[in-house]
Coordinates of N, CA and C in Angstrom, one line a residue:
X1211 N 0.8 -1.2 0.0 CA 0.0 0.0 0.0 C 0.9 1.3 0.0
X1212 N 1.9 1.2 0.8 CA 2.8 2.4 0.9 C 3.5 2.6 -0.4
X1213 N 3.9 1.5 -1.0 CA 4.6 1.6 -2.3 C 3.7 2.2 -3.4
X1214 N 2.5 1.8 -3.4 CA 1.5 2.4 -4.4 C 1.3 3.9 -4.2
X1215 N 1.2 4.3 -2.9 CA 1.0 5.7 -2.6 C 2.2 6.5 -3.0
X1216 N 3.4 5.9 -2.7 CA 4.7 6.6 -3.0 C 4.8 6.8 -4.5
X1217 N 4.5 5.8 -5.3 CA 4.6 5.9 -6.8 C 3.6 7.0 -7.3
X1218 N 2.4 7.1 -6.8 CA 1.4 8.1 -7.2 C 1.9 9.5 -6.7
X1219 N 2.5 9.5 -5.5 CA 3.0 10.8 -5.0 C 4.1 11.3 -5.9
X1220 N 5.0 10.4 -6.3 CA 6.2 10.8 -7.1 C 5.6 11.3 -8.5
X1221 N 4.6 10.7 -9.0 CA 4.1 11.1 -10.3 C 3.5 12.5 -10.1
X1222 N 2.6 12.7 -9.1 CA 2.1 14.0 -8.9 C 3.1 15.1 -8.6
X1223 N 4.2 14.7 -7.9 CA 5.3 15.6 -7.6 C 6.0 16.0 -8.9
X1224 N 6.2 15.1 -9.8 CA 6.8 15.4 -11.1 C 6.0 16.3 -11.9
X1225 N 4.7 16.0 -11.9 CA 3.8 16.9 -12.7 C 3.8 18.3 -12.2
X1226 N 3.8 18.5 -10.8 CA 3.8 19.8 -10.2 C 5.2 20.5 -10.6
X1227 N 6.3 19.7 -10.5 CA 7.6 20.2 -10.9 C 7.7 20.7 -12.3
X1228 N 7.1 19.9 -13.3 CA 7.2 20.3 -14.7 C 6.3 21.5 -15.0
X1229 N 5.2 21.6 -14.3 CA 4.3 22.8 -14.5 C 5.0 24.0 -14.0
X1230 N 5.7 23.9 -12.8 CA 6.4 25.0 -12.2 C 7.6 25.4 -13.1
X1231 N 8.3 24.4 -13.7 CA 9.4 24.8 -14.6 C 8.9 25.5 -15.8
X1232 N 7.8 25.2 -16.3 CA 7.2 25.8 -17.5 C 6.8 27.3 -17.1
X1233 N 6.1 27.4 -16.0 CA 5.6 28.7 -15.7 C 6.7 29.7 -15.1
X1234 N 7.7 29.2 -14.6 CA 8.8 30.1 -14.0 C 10.0 30.1 -14.9
X1235 N 9.8 29.9 -16.2 CA 10.9 30.0 -17.1 C 11.6 31.3 -17.1
X1236 N 10.9 32.4 -16.9 CA 11.5 33.7 -16.9 C 12.5 33.9 -15.7
X1237 N 12.5 33.1 -14.7 CA 13.5 33.2 -13.6 C 14.8 32.4 -13.9
X1238 N 14.9 31.7 -15.0 CA 16.0 30.9 -15.3 C 17.4 31.7 -15.3
X1239 N 17.4 32.9 -15.8 CA 18.7 33.6 -15.8 C 19.2 33.9 -14.3
X1240 N 18.2 33.9 -13.4 CA 18.6 34.3 -12.0 C 18.7 33.1 -11.1
X1241 N 18.6 31.9 -11.6 CA 18.6 30.7 -10.8 C 19.7 30.6 -9.8
X1242 N 20.9 30.9 -10.2 CA 22.1 30.8 -9.3 C 22.0 31.7 -8.1
X1243 N 21.5 32.9 -8.4 CA 21.3 33.9 -7.3 C 20.2 33.5 -6.3
X1244 N 19.1 33.0 -6.9 CA 18.0 32.5 -6.1 C 18.3 31.3 -5.3
X1245 N 19.0 30.3 -5.9 CA 19.4 29.1 -5.1 C 20.5 29.4 -4.1
X1246 N 21.4 30.4 -4.3 CA 22.4 30.7 -3.4 C 21.8 31.4 -2.1
X1247 N 20.7 32.1 -2.3 CA 20.1 32.9 -1.2 C 19.1 32.0 -0.5
X1248 N 18.4 31.2 -1.2 CA 17.2 30.5 -0.6 C 17.2 29.0 -0.8
X1249 N 18.3 28.4 -0.9 CA 18.3 26.9 -1.2 C 17.7 26.1 0.0
X1250 N 18.1 26.4 1.2 CA 17.6 25.7 2.4 C 16.1 25.8 2.5
X1251 N 15.5 27.0 2.3 CA 14.1 27.2 2.4 C 13.4 26.4 1.3
X1252 N 13.9 26.5 0.1 CA 13.3 25.8 -1.1 C 13.3 24.3 -0.8
X1253 N 14.4 23.7 -0.4 CA 14.4 22.3 -0.1 C 13.5 21.9 1.0
X1254 N 13.4 22.7 2.1 CA 12.4 22.5 3.1 C 11.0 22.4 2.7
X1255 N 10.6 23.4 1.8 CA 9.3 23.4 1.3 C 9.0 22.2 0.4
X1256 N 10.0 21.8 -0.4 CA 9.8 20.7 -1.3 C 9.6 19.4 -0.5
X1257 N 10.3 19.2 0.6 CA 10.2 18.1 1.5 C 8.8 18.1 2.1
X1258 N 8.4 19.3 2.7 CA 7.0 19.4 3.3 C 5.9 19.1 2.3
X1259 N 6.1 19.6 1.0 CA 5.1 19.4 0.0 C 5.0 17.9 -0.3
X1260 N 6.1 17.2 -0.4 CA 6.1 15.8 -0.7 C 5.4 15.0 0.4
X1261 N 5.8 15.3 1.7 CA 5.2 14.6 2.8 C 3.7 14.9 2.9
X1262 N 3.3 16.1 2.7 CA 1.8 16.5 2.8 C 1.1 15.8 1.7
X1263 N 1.6 15.8 0.5 CA 1.0 15.1 -0.7 C 0.9 13.6 -0.4
X1264 N 2.0 13.0 0.2 CA 2.0 11.6 0.5 C 0.9 11.3 1.5
X1265 N 0.8 12.1 2.6 CA -0.2 11.9 3.6 C -1.6 12.0 3.1
X1266 N -1.9 13.0 2.2 CA -3.2 13.2 1.6 C -3.6 12.0 0.7
X1267 N -2.6 11.6 -0.1 CA -2.9 10.4 -1.0 C -3.1 9.1 -0.2
X1268 N -2.3 9.0 0.9 CA -2.4 7.8 1.8 C -3.8 7.8 2.4
X1269 N -4.3 8.9 2.9 CA -5.7 9.0 3.4 C -6.7 8.7 2.4
X1270 N -6.6 9.2 1.2 CA -7.5 8.9 0.1 C -7.5 7.4 -0.2
X1271 N -6.3 6.8 -0.3 CA -6.2 5.4 -0.6 C -6.8 4.5 0.4
X1272 N -6.6 4.9 1.7 CA -7.3 4.1 2.8 C -8.8 4.3 2.8
X1273 N -9.2 5.4 2.5 CA -10.7 5.7 2.5 C -11.4 4.9 1.4
X1274 N -10.8 4.9 0.2 CA -11.5 4.3 -0.9 C -11.2 2.8 -1.2
X1275 N -10.0 2.3 -0.8 CA -9.7 1.0 -1.1 C -9.7 0.0 0.1
X1276 N -9.9 0.6 1.3 CA -10.0 -0.3 2.5 C -11.3 0.0 3.3
X1277 N -12.4 0.1 2.5 CA -13.7 0.4 3.1 C -14.2 -0.7 4.0
X1278 N -14.2 -1.9 3.5 CA -14.8 -3.0 4.2 C -13.8 -4.0 4.7
X1279 N -12.6 -3.6 5.1 CA -11.6 -4.5 5.5 C -12.0 -5.3 6.8
X1280 N -12.7 -4.6 7.7 CA -13.1 -5.2 8.9 C -14.1 -6.3 8.7
X1281 N -15.0 -6.1 7.7 CA -16.0 -7.1 7.3 C -15.4 -8.3 6.7
X1282 N -14.4 -8.1 5.9 CA -13.7 -9.2 5.2 C -12.9 -10.0 6.3
X1283 N -12.3 -9.3 7.2 CA -11.5 -10.1 8.3 C -12.5 -10.8 9.2
X1284 N -13.7 -10.3 9.5 CA -14.6 -11.0 10.3 C -15.1 -12.2 9.6
X1285 N -15.3 -12.1 8.3 CA -15.8 -13.2 7.5 C -14.7 -14.3 7.5
X1286 N -13.4 -13.9 7.4 CA -12.3 -14.9 7.4 C -12.2 -15.6 8.8
X1287 N -12.4 -14.8 9.8 CA -12.4 -15.4 11.2 C -13.5 -16.4 11.4
X1288 N -14.7 -16.1 10.8 CA -15.8 -17.1 10.9 C -15.5 -18.3 10.2
X1289 N -14.8 -18.2 9.0 CA -14.4 -19.4 8.3 C -13.4 -20.2 9.0
X1290 N -12.5 -19.6 9.7 CA -11.4 -20.3 10.4 C -12.0 -21.0 11.6
X1291 N -13.0 -20.5 12.3 CA -13.6 -21.1 13.4 C -14.4 -22.3 13.1
X1292 N -15.0 -22.3 11.9 CA -15.8 -23.4 11.4 C -15.0 -24.7 11.2
X1293 N -15.4 -25.8 11.7 CA -14.6 -27.1 11.7 C -14.6 -27.7 10.3
X1294 N -15.6 -27.5 9.5 CA -15.8 -28.3 8.3 C -15.3 -27.5 7.1
X1295 N -14.3 -26.6 7.3 CA -13.9 -25.7 6.2 C -12.7 -26.3 5.5
X1296 N -12.6 -26.1 4.2 CA -11.5 -26.5 3.4 C -10.3 -25.6 3.7
X1297 N -10.5 -24.4 4.1 CA -9.5 -23.4 4.4 C -8.6 -23.9 5.5
X1298 N -9.2 -24.5 6.5 CA -8.4 -24.9 7.7 C -7.4 -26.1 7.2
X1299 N -7.9 -27.0 6.5 CA -7.1 -28.1 6.0 C -6.0 -27.6 5.1
X1300 N -6.2 -26.6 4.3 CA -5.2 -26.1 3.4 C -4.1 -25.3 4.3
X1301 N -4.6 -24.7 5.3 CA -3.6 -24.0 6.2 C -2.8 -25.0 7.0
X1302 N -3.4 -26.1 7.4 CA -2.7 -27.1 8.2 C -1.6 -27.8 7.4
X1303 N -1.8 -27.9 6.1 CA -0.9 -28.7 5.2 C 0.5 -27.9 5.2
X1304 N 0.4 -26.6 5.2 CA 1.7 -25.8 5.1 C 2.3 -25.8 6.4

């Protein structure tokens, strides 16, 4: 789950980066001066943006893809308690 969210976060992050590169093209001649003065702040904001985007996508992923996990686990537990189930014999073989 974390791997899937990380991949989606990286894709969104790259899209945001390419859009910003396109829109801020006029600042290219001054990039050395801007990075020299504000490099730490820029890196900090990039890290915070990545973590916030990851957290948001993780929340969305859990909300939509793990709706009925408790019901599924309860159903599996009922199957394991039942004596006449094929699942128990398959688990005992391993």
